[in-house]
Coordinates of C-alpha atoms (C1' of nucleotides) in Angstrom, one line a residue:
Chain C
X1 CA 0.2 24.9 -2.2
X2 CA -2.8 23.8 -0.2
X3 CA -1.9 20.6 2.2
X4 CA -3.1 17.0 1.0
X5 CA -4.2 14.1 2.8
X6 CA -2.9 10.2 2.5
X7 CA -3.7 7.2 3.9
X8 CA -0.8 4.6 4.2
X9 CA -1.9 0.3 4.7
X10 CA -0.1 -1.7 7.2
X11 CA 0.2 -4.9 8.6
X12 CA 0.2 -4.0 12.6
X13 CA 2.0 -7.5 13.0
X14 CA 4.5 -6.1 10.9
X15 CA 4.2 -2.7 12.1
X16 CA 1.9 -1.2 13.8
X17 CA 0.6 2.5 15.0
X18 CA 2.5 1.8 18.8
X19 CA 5.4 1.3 16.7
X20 CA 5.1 4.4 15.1
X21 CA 4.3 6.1 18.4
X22 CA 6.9 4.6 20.5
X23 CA 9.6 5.4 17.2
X24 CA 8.0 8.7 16.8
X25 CA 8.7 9.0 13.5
X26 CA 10.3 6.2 10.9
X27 CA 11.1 5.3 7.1
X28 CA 8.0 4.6 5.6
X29 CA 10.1 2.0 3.0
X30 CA 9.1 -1.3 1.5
X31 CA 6.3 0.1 -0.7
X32 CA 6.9 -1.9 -4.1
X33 CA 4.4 -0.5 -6.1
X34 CA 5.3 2.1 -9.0
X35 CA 1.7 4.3 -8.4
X36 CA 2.0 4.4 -4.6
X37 CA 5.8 5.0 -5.1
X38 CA 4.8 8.1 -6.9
X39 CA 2.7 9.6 -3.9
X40 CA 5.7 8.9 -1.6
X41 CA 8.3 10.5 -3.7
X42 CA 6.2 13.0 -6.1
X43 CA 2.8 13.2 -4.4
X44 CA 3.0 14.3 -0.8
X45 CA 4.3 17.3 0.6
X46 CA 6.0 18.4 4.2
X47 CA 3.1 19.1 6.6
X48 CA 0.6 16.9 5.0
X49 CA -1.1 14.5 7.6
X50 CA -2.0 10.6 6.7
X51 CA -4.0 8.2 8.0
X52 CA -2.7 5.0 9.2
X53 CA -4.6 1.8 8.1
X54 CA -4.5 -1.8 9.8
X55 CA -4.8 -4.1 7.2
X56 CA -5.5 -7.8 7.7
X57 CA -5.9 -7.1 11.4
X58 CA -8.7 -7.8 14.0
X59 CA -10.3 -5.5 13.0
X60 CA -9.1 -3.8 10.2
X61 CA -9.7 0.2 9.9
X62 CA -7.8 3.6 10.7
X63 CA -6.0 3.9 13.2
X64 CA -4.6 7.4 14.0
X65 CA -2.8 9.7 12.1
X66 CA 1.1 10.7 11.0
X67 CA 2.4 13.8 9.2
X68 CA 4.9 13.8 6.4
X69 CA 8.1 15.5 7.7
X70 CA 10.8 16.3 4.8
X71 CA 11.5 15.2 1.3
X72 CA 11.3 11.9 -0.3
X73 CA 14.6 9.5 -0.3
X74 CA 15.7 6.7 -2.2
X75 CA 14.1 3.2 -0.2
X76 CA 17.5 2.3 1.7
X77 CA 16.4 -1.3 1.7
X78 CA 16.2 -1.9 -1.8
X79 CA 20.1 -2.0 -1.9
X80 CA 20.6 -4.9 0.6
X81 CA 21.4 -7.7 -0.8
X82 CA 19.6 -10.8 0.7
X83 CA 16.7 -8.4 2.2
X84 CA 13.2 -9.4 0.6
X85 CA 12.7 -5.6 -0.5
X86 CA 16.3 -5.8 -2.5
X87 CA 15.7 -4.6 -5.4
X88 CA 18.6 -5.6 -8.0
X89 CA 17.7 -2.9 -10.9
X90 CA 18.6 0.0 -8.5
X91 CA 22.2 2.1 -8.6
X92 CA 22.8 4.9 -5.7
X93 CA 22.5 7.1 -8.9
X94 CA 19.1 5.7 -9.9
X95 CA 17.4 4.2 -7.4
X96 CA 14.2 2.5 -8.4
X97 CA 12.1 2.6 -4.5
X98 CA 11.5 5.5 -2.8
X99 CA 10.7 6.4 0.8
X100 CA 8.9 9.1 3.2
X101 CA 9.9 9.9 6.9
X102 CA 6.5 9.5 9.0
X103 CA 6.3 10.8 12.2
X104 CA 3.5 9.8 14.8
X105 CA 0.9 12.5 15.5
X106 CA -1.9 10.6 17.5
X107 CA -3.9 7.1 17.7
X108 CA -7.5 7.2 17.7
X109 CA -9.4 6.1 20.9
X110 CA -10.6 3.3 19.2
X111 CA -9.9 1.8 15.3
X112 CA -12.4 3.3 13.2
X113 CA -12.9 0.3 11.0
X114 CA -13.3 -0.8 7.8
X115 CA -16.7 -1.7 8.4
X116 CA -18.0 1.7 9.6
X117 CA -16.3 3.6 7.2
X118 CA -18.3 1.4 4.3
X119 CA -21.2 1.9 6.8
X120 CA -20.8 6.1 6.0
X121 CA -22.6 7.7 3.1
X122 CA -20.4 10.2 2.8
X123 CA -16.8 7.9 2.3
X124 CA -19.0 6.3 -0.7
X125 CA -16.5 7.6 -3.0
X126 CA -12.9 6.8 -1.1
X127 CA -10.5 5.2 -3.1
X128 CA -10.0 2.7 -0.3
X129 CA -12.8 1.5 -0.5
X130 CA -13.1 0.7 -4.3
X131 CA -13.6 -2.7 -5.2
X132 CA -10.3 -5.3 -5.2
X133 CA -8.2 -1.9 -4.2
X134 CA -4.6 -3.3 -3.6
X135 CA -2.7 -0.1 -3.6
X136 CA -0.6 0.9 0.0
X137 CA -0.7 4.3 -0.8
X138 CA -3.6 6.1 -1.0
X139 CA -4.9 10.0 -1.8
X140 CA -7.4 10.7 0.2
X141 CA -9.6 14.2 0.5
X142 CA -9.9 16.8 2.8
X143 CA -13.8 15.8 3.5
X144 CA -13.4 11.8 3.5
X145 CA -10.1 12.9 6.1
X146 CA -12.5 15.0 8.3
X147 CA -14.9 12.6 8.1
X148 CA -12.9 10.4 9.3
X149 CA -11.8 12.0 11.9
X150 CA -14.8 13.2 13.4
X151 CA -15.6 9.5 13.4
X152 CA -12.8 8.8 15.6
X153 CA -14.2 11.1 18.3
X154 CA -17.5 9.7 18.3
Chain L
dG1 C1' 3.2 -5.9 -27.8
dC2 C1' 0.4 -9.9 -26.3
dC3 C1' -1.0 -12.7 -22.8
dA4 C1' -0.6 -16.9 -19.8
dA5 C1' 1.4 -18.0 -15.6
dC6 C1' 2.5 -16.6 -11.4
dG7 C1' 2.9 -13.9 -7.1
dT8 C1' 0.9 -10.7 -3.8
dT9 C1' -2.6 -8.2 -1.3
dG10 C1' -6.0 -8.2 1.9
dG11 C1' -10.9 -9.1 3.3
dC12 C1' -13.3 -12.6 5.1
Chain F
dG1 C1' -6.8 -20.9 4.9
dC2 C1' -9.5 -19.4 0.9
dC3 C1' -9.8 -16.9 -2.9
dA4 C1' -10.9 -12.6 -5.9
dA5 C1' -8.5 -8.9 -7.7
dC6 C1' -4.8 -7.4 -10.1
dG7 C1' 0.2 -6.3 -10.8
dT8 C1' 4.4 -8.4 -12.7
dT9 C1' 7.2 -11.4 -15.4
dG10 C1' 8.8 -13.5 -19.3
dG11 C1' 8.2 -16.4 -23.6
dC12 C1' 7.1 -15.7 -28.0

DNA sequence: GCCAACGTTGGC
DNA sequence: GCCAACGTTGGC
């Protein structure tokens, strides 16, 4: 099956790319959304490479990039009690929140931001970058990803 | 099943 | 801090 791309939002005051790099890899939990739960669990695949977004940041944009390492898990925080991401409707058998292990690949020289990618003709169609898009997990394609990319190195 | 109220996301 | 977009909840 040919490899997929993804770009995953988050809020670097919350955690940020030099978390990821100096945790090398982590949980990428919390995501309480049933259509971005889908590409965690269903969507991507071992090996496939993500781009990490700083949202409501100064300035907001992609960051570096992650790859997806194993299978998808049942979101371990949605069965604490008392956490803000419990989630009461899930059993061990059923769990309702699922989860990806991330692991740090590289951080871009600079943040390639939202700006400029809205600025590039060819990212016209990126899901991101749809109008009132809320979702924290996103498909992305192989040409917006190298695009991307060779945007970081310039 | 409808839909108003409400909560969250996220750019600015 | 504001507010548009839009997902979720819950009464009916």
């Amino acid at each position: 099956m040919t490899m997929k791309h993804w770009l995953v939002k988050t809020e670097p005051e919350v955690y940020s790319i030099d978390d990821l790099k100096r945790d090398g890899s982590t949980a990428w939990d919390r995501v309480r959304n049933h259509q971005a739960k889908l590409s965690l669990r269903d969507g991507m695949q071992p090996g496939d490479r993500v781009l990490i977004y700083h949202s409501n940041a100064e300035p907001t944009g992609v960051v570096g990039v992650a790859t997806v390492v194993g299978e998808a898990m049942p979101d371990a925080t949605q069965f604490r009690k008392g956490d803000d991401a419990f989630e009461p409707r899930a059993t061990k058998d059923a769990p309702v929140w699922w989860a990806r292990t991330l692991r740090f690949e590289r951080r871009f020289p600079a943040c390639v931001t939202l700006a400029s990618l809205r600025a590039e003709p060819k990212l016209a169609g990126m899901q991101l970058l749809a109008r009132g898009n809320r979702l924290s997990v996103l498909p992305v394609a192989a040409a917006e990803f190298a695009c991307i990319e060779r945007m970081a190195k310039a």
